[in-house]
mmCIF file with all atom_site columns, C-alpha atoms in Angstrom:
data_model
loop_
_atom_site.group_PDB
_atom_site.id
_atom_site.type_symbol
_atom_site.label_atom_id
_atom_site.label_alt_id
_atom_site.label_comp_id
_atom_site.label_asym_id
_atom_site.label_entity_id
_atom_site.label_seq_id
_atom_site.pdbx_PDB_ins_code
_atom_site.Cartn_x
_atom_site.Cartn_y
_atom_site.Cartn_z
_atom_site.occupancy
_atom_site.B_iso_or_equiv
_atom_site.pdbx_formal_charge
_atom_site.auth_seq_id
_atom_site.auth_comp_id
_atom_site.auth_asym_id
_atom_site.auth_atom_id
_atom_site.pdbx_PDB_model_num
ATOM 1   C CA . UNK A 1 1   ? 21.751  -11.080 -21.557 1.00 80.00 ? 9   UNK A CA 1
ATOM 2   C CA . UNK A 1 2   ? 19.678  -11.270 -24.669 1.00 87.00 ? 10  UNK A CA 1
ATOM 3   C CA . UNK A 1 3   ? 17.342  -8.321  -23.509 1.00 91.00 ? 11  UNK A CA 1
ATOM 4   C CA . UNK A 1 4   ? 20.426  -6.001  -23.442 1.00 93.00 ? 12  UNK A CA 1
ATOM 5   C CA . UNK A 1 5   ? 20.521  -3.411  -26.374 1.00 93.00 ? 13  UNK A CA 1
ATOM 6   C CA . UNK A 1 6   ? 22.838  -0.328  -27.232 1.00 92.00 ? 14  UNK A CA 1
ATOM 7   C CA . UNK A 1 7   ? 21.096  2.268   -29.459 1.00 91.00 ? 15  UNK A CA 1
ATOM 8   C CA . UNK A 1 8   ? 21.828  5.747   -30.710 1.00 92.00 ? 16  UNK A CA 1
ATOM 9   C CA . UNK A 1 9   ? 19.477  7.956   -32.122 1.00 90.00 ? 17  UNK A CA 1
ATOM 10  C CA . UNK A 1 10  ? 19.028  7.543   -35.995 1.00 89.00 ? 18  UNK A CA 1
ATOM 11  C CA . UNK A 1 11  ? 18.177  11.074  -36.629 1.00 92.00 ? 19  UNK A CA 1
ATOM 12  C CA . UNK A 1 12  ? 21.417  12.240  -35.042 1.00 92.00 ? 20  UNK A CA 1
ATOM 13  C CA . UNK A 1 13  ? 23.471  9.851   -37.286 1.00 92.00 ? 21  UNK A CA 1
ATOM 14  C CA . UNK A 1 14  ? 21.553  10.790  -40.329 1.00 91.00 ? 22  UNK A CA 1
ATOM 15  C CA . UNK A 1 15  ? 21.900  14.682  -39.491 1.00 93.00 ? 23  UNK A CA 1
ATOM 16  C CA . UNK A 1 16  ? 25.766  14.117  -39.295 1.00 94.00 ? 24  UNK A CA 1
ATOM 17  C CA . UNK A 1 17  ? 25.953  11.850  -42.208 1.00 93.00 ? 25  UNK A CA 1
ATOM 18  C CA . UNK A 1 18  ? 27.116  8.876   -40.194 1.00 93.00 ? 26  UNK A CA 1
ATOM 19  C CA . UNK A 1 19  ? 26.024  5.283   -40.267 1.00 91.00 ? 27  UNK A CA 1
ATOM 20  C CA . UNK A 1 20  ? 25.705  2.576   -37.647 1.00 91.00 ? 28  UNK A CA 1
ATOM 21  C CA . UNK A 1 21  ? 25.682  -1.159  -37.570 1.00 92.00 ? 29  UNK A CA 1
ATOM 22  C CA . UNK A 1 22  ? 24.614  -3.540  -34.559 1.00 91.00 ? 30  UNK A CA 1
ATOM 23  C CA . UNK A 1 23  ? 26.323  -6.857  -34.603 1.00 91.00 ? 31  UNK A CA 1
ATOM 24  C CA . UNK A 1 24  ? 25.030  -9.347  -31.837 1.00 91.00 ? 32  UNK A CA 1
ATOM 25  C CA . UNK A 1 25  ? 26.417  -12.530 -33.624 1.00 92.00 ? 33  UNK A CA 1
ATOM 26  C CA . UNK A 1 26  ? 28.591  -13.268 -30.395 1.00 90.00 ? 34  UNK A CA 1
ATOM 27  C CA . UNK A 1 27  ? 26.992  -14.423 -27.467 1.00 89.00 ? 35  UNK A CA 1
ATOM 28  C CA . UNK A 1 28  ? 26.773  -11.832 -24.667 1.00 87.00 ? 36  UNK A CA 1
ATOM 29  C CA . UNK A 1 29  ? 28.418  -9.062  -26.964 1.00 90.00 ? 37  UNK A CA 1
ATOM 30  C CA . UNK A 1 30  ? 26.997  -6.343  -28.705 1.00 91.00 ? 38  UNK A CA 1
ATOM 31  C CA . UNK A 1 31  ? 29.115  -4.544  -31.074 1.00 91.00 ? 39  UNK A CA 1
ATOM 32  C CA . UNK A 1 32  ? 27.958  -1.050  -32.286 1.00 91.00 ? 40  UNK A CA 1
ATOM 33  C CA . UNK A 1 33  ? 29.941  0.311   -35.218 1.00 91.00 ? 41  UNK A CA 1
ATOM 34  C CA . UNK A 1 34  ? 29.688  4.075   -36.145 1.00 92.00 ? 42  UNK A CA 1
ATOM 35  C CA . UNK A 1 35  ? 31.200  5.021   -39.397 1.00 91.00 ? 43  UNK A CA 1
ATOM 36  C CA . UNK A 1 36  ? 31.468  8.047   -41.918 1.00 92.00 ? 44  UNK A CA 1
ATOM 37  C CA . UNK A 1 37  ? 33.268  11.185  -42.304 1.00 92.00 ? 45  UNK A CA 1
ATOM 38  C CA . UNK A 1 38  ? 32.509  13.708  -39.457 1.00 92.00 ? 46  UNK A CA 1
ATOM 39  C CA . UNK A 1 39  ? 34.413  16.046  -37.242 1.00 92.00 ? 47  UNK A CA 1
ATOM 40  C CA . UNK A 1 40  ? 35.910  14.863  -33.832 1.00 91.00 ? 48  UNK A CA 1
ATOM 41  C CA . UNK A 1 41  ? 33.366  16.838  -32.038 1.00 94.00 ? 49  UNK A CA 1
ATOM 42  C CA . UNK A 1 42  ? 30.509  15.292  -33.981 1.00 94.00 ? 50  UNK A CA 1
ATOM 43  C CA . UNK A 1 43  ? 31.784  11.728  -33.205 1.00 92.00 ? 51  UNK A CA 1
ATOM 44  C CA . UNK A 1 44  ? 32.015  12.842  -29.431 1.00 92.00 ? 52  UNK A CA 1
ATOM 45  C CA . UNK A 1 45  ? 28.239  13.702  -29.486 1.00 94.00 ? 53  UNK A CA 1
ATOM 46  C CA . UNK A 1 46  ? 27.319  10.517  -31.049 1.00 93.00 ? 54  UNK A CA 1
ATOM 47  C CA . UNK A 1 47  ? 29.356  8.534   -28.564 1.00 92.00 ? 55  UNK A CA 1
ATOM 48  C CA . UNK A 1 48  ? 27.862  10.435  -25.925 1.00 92.00 ? 56  UNK A CA 1
ATOM 49  C CA . UNK A 1 49  ? 24.239  9.713   -27.046 1.00 93.00 ? 57  UNK A CA 1
ATOM 50  C CA . UNK A 1 50  ? 24.922  6.008   -27.230 1.00 93.00 ? 58  UNK A CA 1
ATOM 51  C CA . UNK A 1 51  ? 22.239  4.400   -24.654 1.00 94.00 ? 59  UNK A CA 1
ATOM 52  C CA . UNK A 1 52  ? 22.116  1.085   -22.993 1.00 94.00 ? 60  UNK A CA 1
ATOM 53  C CA . UNK A 1 53  ? 18.709  -0.653  -22.291 1.00 93.00 ? 61  UNK A CA 1
ATOM 54  C CA . UNK A 1 54  ? 17.530  -3.949  -20.800 1.00 93.00 ? 62  UNK A CA 1
ATOM 55  C CA . UNK A 1 55  ? 13.975  -4.453  -21.941 1.00 90.00 ? 63  UNK A CA 1
ATOM 56  C CA . UNK A 1 56  ? 13.491  -7.819  -19.877 1.00 85.00 ? 64  UNK A CA 1
ATOM 57  C CA . UNK A 1 57  ? 11.063  -8.412  -17.067 1.00 80.00 ? 65  UNK A CA 1
ATOM 58  C CA . UNK A 1 58  ? 13.822  -10.029 -14.868 1.00 81.00 ? 66  UNK A CA 1
ATOM 59  C CA . UNK A 1 59  ? 17.333  -8.986  -15.886 1.00 88.00 ? 67  UNK A CA 1
ATOM 60  C CA . UNK A 1 60  ? 20.528  -10.738 -15.371 1.00 89.00 ? 68  UNK A CA 1
ATOM 61  C CA . UNK A 1 61  ? 22.124  -8.197  -12.660 1.00 92.00 ? 69  UNK A CA 1
ATOM 62  C CA . UNK A 1 62  ? 25.872  -8.997  -13.908 1.00 93.00 ? 70  UNK A CA 1
ATOM 63  C CA . UNK A 1 63  ? 27.753  -5.861  -14.285 1.00 95.00 ? 71  UNK A CA 1
ATOM 64  C CA . UNK A 1 64  ? 27.950  -4.912  -18.134 1.00 94.00 ? 72  UNK A CA 1
ATOM 65  C CA . UNK A 1 65  ? 31.110  -3.489  -19.697 1.00 93.00 ? 73  UNK A CA 1
ATOM 66  C CA . UNK A 1 66  ? 31.035  -0.995  -22.364 1.00 92.00 ? 74  UNK A CA 1
ATOM 67  C CA . UNK A 1 67  ? 34.190  -0.467  -24.272 1.00 92.00 ? 75  UNK A CA 1
ATOM 68  C CA . UNK A 1 68  ? 34.889  2.291   -26.785 1.00 92.00 ? 76  UNK A CA 1
ATOM 69  C CA . UNK A 1 69  ? 37.624  2.656   -29.254 1.00 91.00 ? 77  UNK A CA 1
ATOM 70  C CA . UNK A 1 70  ? 37.852  5.231   -32.225 1.00 89.00 ? 78  UNK A CA 1
ATOM 71  C CA . UNK A 1 71  ? 39.751  4.449   -35.513 1.00 89.00 ? 79  UNK A CA 1
ATOM 72  C CA . UNK A 1 72  ? 40.848  7.027   -38.174 1.00 86.00 ? 80  UNK A CA 1
ATOM 73  C CA . UNK A 1 73  ? 41.371  3.984   -40.443 1.00 86.00 ? 81  UNK A CA 1
ATOM 74  C CA . UNK A 1 74  ? 45.061  3.535   -39.764 1.00 91.00 ? 82  UNK A CA 1
ATOM 75  C CA . UNK A 1 75  ? 45.265  3.467   -35.904 1.00 93.00 ? 83  UNK A CA 1
ATOM 76  C CA . UNK A 1 76  ? 43.047  2.731   -33.239 1.00 92.00 ? 84  UNK A CA 1
ATOM 77  C CA . UNK A 1 77  ? 42.617  4.769   -29.919 1.00 92.00 ? 85  UNK A CA 1
ATOM 78  C CA . UNK A 1 78  ? 43.075  3.415   -26.527 1.00 93.00 ? 86  UNK A CA 1
ATOM 79  C CA . UNK A 1 79  ? 40.257  1.664   -25.177 1.00 92.00 ? 87  UNK A CA 1
ATOM 80  C CA . UNK A 1 80  ? 37.885  3.884   -22.858 1.00 92.00 ? 88  UNK A CA 1
ATOM 81  C CA . UNK A 1 81  ? 35.691  1.427   -20.463 1.00 93.00 ? 89  UNK A CA 1
ATOM 82  C CA . UNK A 1 82  ? 32.475  2.051   -18.683 1.00 92.00 ? 90  UNK A CA 1
ATOM 83  C CA . UNK A 1 83  ? 30.760  -0.102  -16.156 1.00 95.00 ? 91  UNK A CA 1
ATOM 84  C CA . UNK A 1 84  ? 26.853  -0.587  -16.059 1.00 94.00 ? 92  UNK A CA 1
ATOM 85  C CA . UNK A 1 85  ? 24.844  -1.830  -13.150 1.00 94.00 ? 93  UNK A CA 1
ATOM 86  C CA . UNK A 1 86  ? 21.464  -3.253  -13.927 1.00 93.00 ? 94  UNK A CA 1
ATOM 87  C CA . UNK A 1 87  ? 19.185  -3.345  -11.097 1.00 91.00 ? 95  UNK A CA 1
ATOM 88  C CA . UNK A 1 88  ? 16.223  -5.783  -11.180 1.00 86.00 ? 96  UNK A CA 1
ATOM 89  C CA . UNK A 1 89  ? 13.042  -3.986  -9.984  1.00 86.00 ? 97  UNK A CA 1
ATOM 90  C CA . UNK A 1 90  ? 10.248  -6.160  -8.406  1.00 85.00 ? 98  UNK A CA 1
ATOM 91  C CA . UNK A 1 91  ? 6.856   -6.282  -10.538 1.00 83.00 ? 99  UNK A CA 1
ATOM 92  C CA . UNK A 1 92  ? 3.926   -6.762  -8.224  1.00 84.00 ? 100 UNK A CA 1
ATOM 93  C CA . UNK A 1 93  ? 1.704   -9.758  -9.236  1.00 86.00 ? 101 UNK A CA 1
ATOM 94  C CA . UNK A 1 94  ? -1.701  -8.936  -10.957 1.00 84.00 ? 102 UNK A CA 1
ATOM 95  C CA . UNK A 1 95  ? -4.997  -10.800 -11.010 1.00 81.00 ? 103 UNK A CA 1
ATOM 96  C CA . UNK A 1 96  ? -5.209  -12.771 -14.195 1.00 76.00 ? 104 UNK A CA 1
ATOM 97  C CA . UNK A 1 97  ? -9.118  -12.782 -14.013 1.00 68.00 ? 105 UNK A CA 1
ATOM 98  C CA . UNK A 1 98  ? -12.326 -10.749 -13.049 1.00 62.00 ? 106 UNK A CA 1
ATOM 99  C CA . UNK A 1 99  ? -12.763 -8.522  -10.230 1.00 58.00 ? 107 UNK A CA 1
ATOM 100 C CA . UNK A 1 100 ? -15.377 -10.092 -8.114  1.00 63.00 ? 108 UNK A CA 1
ATOM 101 C CA . UNK A 1 101 ? -15.915 -13.818 -7.454  1.00 68.00 ? 109 UNK A CA 1
ATOM 102 C CA . UNK A 1 102 ? -18.922 -15.671 -6.017  1.00 68.00 ? 110 UNK A CA 1
ATOM 103 C CA . UNK A 1 103 ? -19.824 -19.272 -5.460  1.00 69.00 ? 111 UNK A CA 1
ATOM 104 C CA . UNK A 1 104 ? -22.998 -20.949 -4.678  1.00 69.00 ? 112 UNK A CA 1
ATOM 105 C CA . UNK A 1 105 ? -22.878 -23.993 -2.656  1.00 68.00 ? 113 UNK A CA 1
ATOM 106 C CA . UNK A 1 106 ? -25.532 -26.420 -0.949  1.00 67.00 ? 114 UNK A CA 1
ATOM 107 C CA . UNK A 1 107 ? -26.176 -26.035 2.607   1.00 65.00 ? 115 UNK A CA 1
ATOM 108 C CA . UNK A 1 108 ? -24.163 -28.328 5.026   1.00 64.00 ? 116 UNK A CA 1
ATOM 109 C CA . UNK A 1 109 ? -21.759 -29.475 2.481   1.00 61.00 ? 117 UNK A CA 1
ATOM 110 C CA . UNK A 1 110 ? -18.465 -30.810 3.910   1.00 56.00 ? 118 UNK A CA 1
ATOM 111 C CA . UNK A 1 111 ? -16.479 -29.524 0.990   1.00 57.00 ? 119 UNK A CA 1
ATOM 112 C CA . UNK A 1 112 ? -16.360 -27.091 -1.992  1.00 61.00 ? 120 UNK A CA 1
ATOM 113 C CA . UNK A 1 113 ? -16.299 -29.237 -4.938  1.00 55.00 ? 121 UNK A CA 1
ATOM 114 C CA . UNK A 1 114 ? -16.667 -26.282 -7.205  1.00 51.00 ? 122 UNK A CA 1
ATOM 115 C CA . UNK A 1 115 ? -13.724 -24.498 -6.085  1.00 53.00 ? 123 UNK A CA 1
ATOM 116 C CA . UNK A 1 116 ? -11.859 -22.619 -8.655  1.00 57.00 ? 124 UNK A CA 1
ATOM 117 C CA . UNK A 1 117 ? -8.169  -21.837 -8.749  1.00 66.00 ? 125 UNK A CA 1
ATOM 118 C CA . UNK A 1 118 ? -7.660  -18.013 -8.660  1.00 74.00 ? 126 UNK A CA 1
ATOM 119 C CA . UNK A 1 119 ? -4.852  -17.051 -11.074 1.00 78.00 ? 127 UNK A CA 1
ATOM 120 C CA . UNK A 1 120 ? -2.195  -14.337 -10.379 1.00 82.00 ? 128 UNK A CA 1
ATOM 121 C CA . UNK A 1 121 ? 0.247   -13.418 -12.862 1.00 82.00 ? 129 UNK A CA 1
ATOM 122 C CA . UNK A 1 122 ? 3.728   -12.481 -11.610 1.00 82.00 ? 130 UNK A CA 1
ATOM 123 C CA . UNK A 1 123 ? 6.416   -11.655 -14.172 1.00 79.00 ? 131 UNK A CA 1
ATOM 124 C CA . UNK A 1 124 ? 9.153   -11.946 -12.016 1.00 78.00 ? 132 UNK A CA 1
ATOM 125 C CA . UNK A 1 125 ? 10.669  -15.686 -12.218 1.00 72.00 ? 133 UNK A CA 1
ATOM 126 C CA . UNK A 1 126 ? 10.753  -17.820 -9.165  1.00 76.00 ? 134 UNK A CA 1
ATOM 127 C CA . UNK A 1 127 ? 8.737   -15.285 -6.872  1.00 80.00 ? 135 UNK A CA 1
ATOM 128 C CA . UNK A 1 128 ? 6.893   -17.121 -4.120  1.00 85.00 ? 136 UNK A CA 1
ATOM 129 C CA . UNK A 1 129 ? 3.330   -15.942 -3.492  1.00 87.00 ? 137 UNK A CA 1
ATOM 130 C CA . UNK A 1 130 ? 1.623   -15.844 -0.107  1.00 87.00 ? 138 UNK A CA 1
ATOM 131 C CA . UNK A 1 131 ? -2.124  -16.068 -0.004  1.00 88.00 ? 139 UNK A CA 1
ATOM 132 C CA . UNK A 1 132 ? -4.490  -15.099 2.927   1.00 88.00 ? 140 UNK A CA 1
ATOM 133 C CA . UNK A 1 133 ? -8.039  -14.523 3.442   1.00 88.00 ? 141 UNK A CA 1
ATOM 134 C CA . UNK A 1 134 ? -8.812  -11.016 4.888   1.00 88.00 ? 142 UNK A CA 1
ATOM 135 C CA . UNK A 1 135 ? -11.725 -8.760  5.582   1.00 85.00 ? 143 UNK A CA 1
ATOM 136 C CA . UNK A 1 136 ? -12.584 -5.433  3.823   1.00 84.00 ? 144 UNK A CA 1
ATOM 137 C CA . UNK A 1 137 ? -9.991  -3.588  5.731   1.00 86.00 ? 145 UNK A CA 1
ATOM 138 C CA . UNK A 1 138 ? -7.187  -6.234  4.882   1.00 86.00 ? 146 UNK A CA 1
ATOM 139 C CA . UNK A 1 139 ? -7.144  -7.802  8.387   1.00 88.00 ? 147 UNK A CA 1
ATOM 140 C CA . UNK A 1 140 ? -6.599  -11.675 8.202   1.00 88.00 ? 148 UNK A CA 1
ATOM 141 C CA . UNK A 1 141 ? -9.636  -13.492 9.078   1.00 87.00 ? 149 UNK A CA 1
ATOM 142 C CA . UNK A 1 142 ? -9.696  -15.508 12.302  1.00 84.00 ? 150 UNK A CA 1
ATOM 143 C CA . UNK A 1 143 ? -12.382 -18.091 12.937  1.00 83.00 ? 151 UNK A CA 1
ATOM 144 C CA . UNK A 1 144 ? -13.338 -18.542 9.206   1.00 85.00 ? 152 UNK A CA 1
ATOM 145 C CA . UNK A 1 145 ? -14.481 -21.954 7.980   1.00 85.00 ? 153 UNK A CA 1
ATOM 146 C CA . UNK A 1 146 ? -12.362 -21.349 4.707   1.00 85.00 ? 154 UNK A CA 1
ATOM 147 C CA . UNK A 1 147 ? -8.686  -21.383 3.938   1.00 86.00 ? 155 UNK A CA 1
ATOM 148 C CA . UNK A 1 148 ? -6.540  -20.803 0.928   1.00 86.00 ? 156 UNK A CA 1
ATOM 149 C CA . UNK A 1 149 ? -3.523  -22.345 -0.586  1.00 84.00 ? 157 UNK A CA 1
ATOM 150 C CA . UNK A 1 150 ? -1.815  -21.447 -3.979  1.00 82.00 ? 158 UNK A CA 1
ATOM 151 C CA . UNK A 1 151 ? -4.878  -19.950 -4.961  1.00 81.00 ? 159 UNK A CA 1
ATOM 152 C CA . UNK A 1 152 ? -7.392  -22.699 -4.222  1.00 81.00 ? 160 UNK A CA 1
ATOM 153 C CA . UNK A 1 153 ? -10.390 -21.737 -1.598  1.00 81.00 ? 161 UNK A CA 1
ATOM 154 C CA . UNK A 1 154 ? -11.329 -24.764 0.561   1.00 80.00 ? 162 UNK A CA 1
ATOM 155 C CA . UNK A 1 155 ? -13.315 -25.534 3.817   1.00 81.00 ? 163 UNK A CA 1
ATOM 156 C CA . UNK A 1 156 ? -10.973 -25.990 6.631   1.00 83.00 ? 164 UNK A CA 1
ATOM 157 C CA . UNK A 1 157 ? -10.925 -29.594 7.650   1.00 81.00 ? 165 UNK A CA 1
ATOM 158 C CA . UNK A 1 158 ? -14.101 -30.720 10.010  1.00 80.00 ? 166 UNK A CA 1
ATOM 159 C CA . UNK A 1 159 ? -15.884 -27.505 8.792   1.00 79.00 ? 167 UNK A CA 1
ATOM 160 C CA . UNK A 1 160 ? -19.371 -27.582 7.100   1.00 76.00 ? 168 UNK A CA 1
ATOM 161 C CA . UNK A 1 161 ? -21.617 -24.706 6.134   1.00 78.00 ? 169 UNK A CA 1
ATOM 162 C CA . UNK A 1 162 ? -24.873 -24.070 8.004   1.00 76.00 ? 170 UNK A CA 1
ATOM 163 C CA . UNK A 1 163 ? -27.040 -21.638 6.296   1.00 76.00 ? 171 UNK A CA 1
ATOM 164 C CA . UNK A 1 164 ? -29.553 -21.648 9.142   1.00 80.00 ? 172 UNK A CA 1
ATOM 165 C CA . UNK A 1 165 ? -26.883 -19.625 11.087  1.00 81.00 ? 173 UNK A CA 1
ATOM 166 C CA . UNK A 1 166 ? -24.958 -17.979 8.223   1.00 79.00 ? 174 UNK A CA 1
ATOM 167 C CA . UNK A 1 167 ? -26.526 -17.358 4.972   1.00 78.00 ? 175 UNK A CA 1
ATOM 168 C CA . UNK A 1 168 ? -23.652 -15.710 3.095   1.00 79.00 ? 176 UNK A CA 1
ATOM 169 C CA . UNK A 1 169 ? -19.904 -15.602 3.833   1.00 80.00 ? 177 UNK A CA 1
ATOM 170 C CA . UNK A 1 170 ? -17.749 -12.721 2.293   1.00 81.00 ? 178 UNK A CA 1
ATOM 171 C CA . UNK A 1 171 ? -14.229 -11.974 2.452   1.00 83.00 ? 179 UNK A CA 1
ATOM 172 C CA . UNK A 1 172 ? -11.172 -10.870 0.312   1.00 85.00 ? 180 UNK A CA 1
ATOM 173 C CA . UNK A 1 173 ? -8.468  -12.641 -0.991  1.00 86.00 ? 181 UNK A CA 1
ATOM 174 C CA . UNK A 1 174 ? -4.790  -11.099 -0.455  1.00 87.00 ? 182 UNK A CA 1
ATOM 175 C CA . UNK A 1 175 ? -1.919  -12.222 -2.397  1.00 88.00 ? 183 UNK A CA 1
ATOM 176 C CA . UNK A 1 176 ? 1.565   -10.790 -2.239  1.00 88.00 ? 184 UNK A CA 1
ATOM 177 C CA . UNK A 1 177 ? 4.925   -11.864 -3.614  1.00 87.00 ? 185 UNK A CA 1
ATOM 178 C CA . UNK A 1 178 ? 8.107   -12.204 -1.477  1.00 85.00 ? 186 UNK A CA 1
ATOM 179 C CA . UNK A 1 179 ? 8.987   -8.427  -1.462  1.00 85.00 ? 187 UNK A CA 1
ATOM 180 C CA . UNK A 1 180 ? 5.354   -7.612  0.069   1.00 84.00 ? 188 UNK A CA 1
ATOM 181 C CA . UNK A 1 181 ? 4.018   -6.279  -3.400  1.00 85.00 ? 189 UNK A CA 1
ATOM 182 C CA . UNK A 1 182 ? 0.664   -7.585  -4.463  1.00 83.00 ? 190 UNK A CA 1
ATOM 183 C CA . UNK A 1 183 ? -2.541  -6.133  -6.316  1.00 81.00 ? 191 UNK A CA 1
ATOM 184 C CA . UNK A 1 184 ? -5.581  -4.901  -4.682  1.00 79.00 ? 192 UNK A CA 1
ATOM 185 C CA . UNK A 1 185 ? -7.387  -7.521  -2.508  1.00 80.00 ? 193 UNK A CA 1
ATOM 186 C CA . UNK A 1 186 ? -10.000 -9.258  -4.421  1.00 79.00 ? 194 UNK A CA 1
ATOM 187 C CA . UNK A 1 187 ? -13.637 -9.749  -3.141  1.00 76.00 ? 195 UNK A CA 1
ATOM 188 C CA . UNK A 1 188 ? -15.250 -13.099 -2.880  1.00 71.00 ? 196 UNK A CA 1
#
C-alpha cells in the first residue's frame, strides 16, 4: 500500500551514532537499512523501535510481512519475520456545508425548482449513504410532503404546498453510511 511507512526515531539513531536509509523503489516493498558501528544491545534497541504506520483513510487490509536481517559485513543472520494486520476503521461522513438550510417557495407550487443538493463528505471509498427526513428527535417523518434522495430534497409526487393550512415546514436531514455512522442531523 502506498500509504505504508516504516520509521525509526531519528534522535535514537543519532544518539547511538547510527544512520538509516529508506528505499521505496520497489512496488509494495519498503527497505529500511540501519548502519553504523554500535553494540548488539544498541542494534536490538533500534530494531525494537522500528514502527509501522499506514496513513491512508481507506487502507488495504492485506497482511504485511516485516523481515529483519542483521549483517556484520561478512555474514547475514537468519531472517526474523513478523506479520502486521491492518484494520480499516470506518470514518463517519461529515457535512460539507453550513449548519442550517432554509428555502422559500411560492404558495401552491408543485415542485421545488430551487432545491439544492446537500453534500456530505465520506472518506471511505465506496461507502453507500442512506438519507432520510426526521423530526427533532431523529424519528423518520411520516406524512411529510417532502422526500430526499441522494441529498436532493423534493416534493413527493402529487403533493403541493398550501400555505393557508401550513405556513412553515421544519425537518431535519439524517444521513448515515453503511455502518450506521453519520454526522449530527441537519436542520432544514
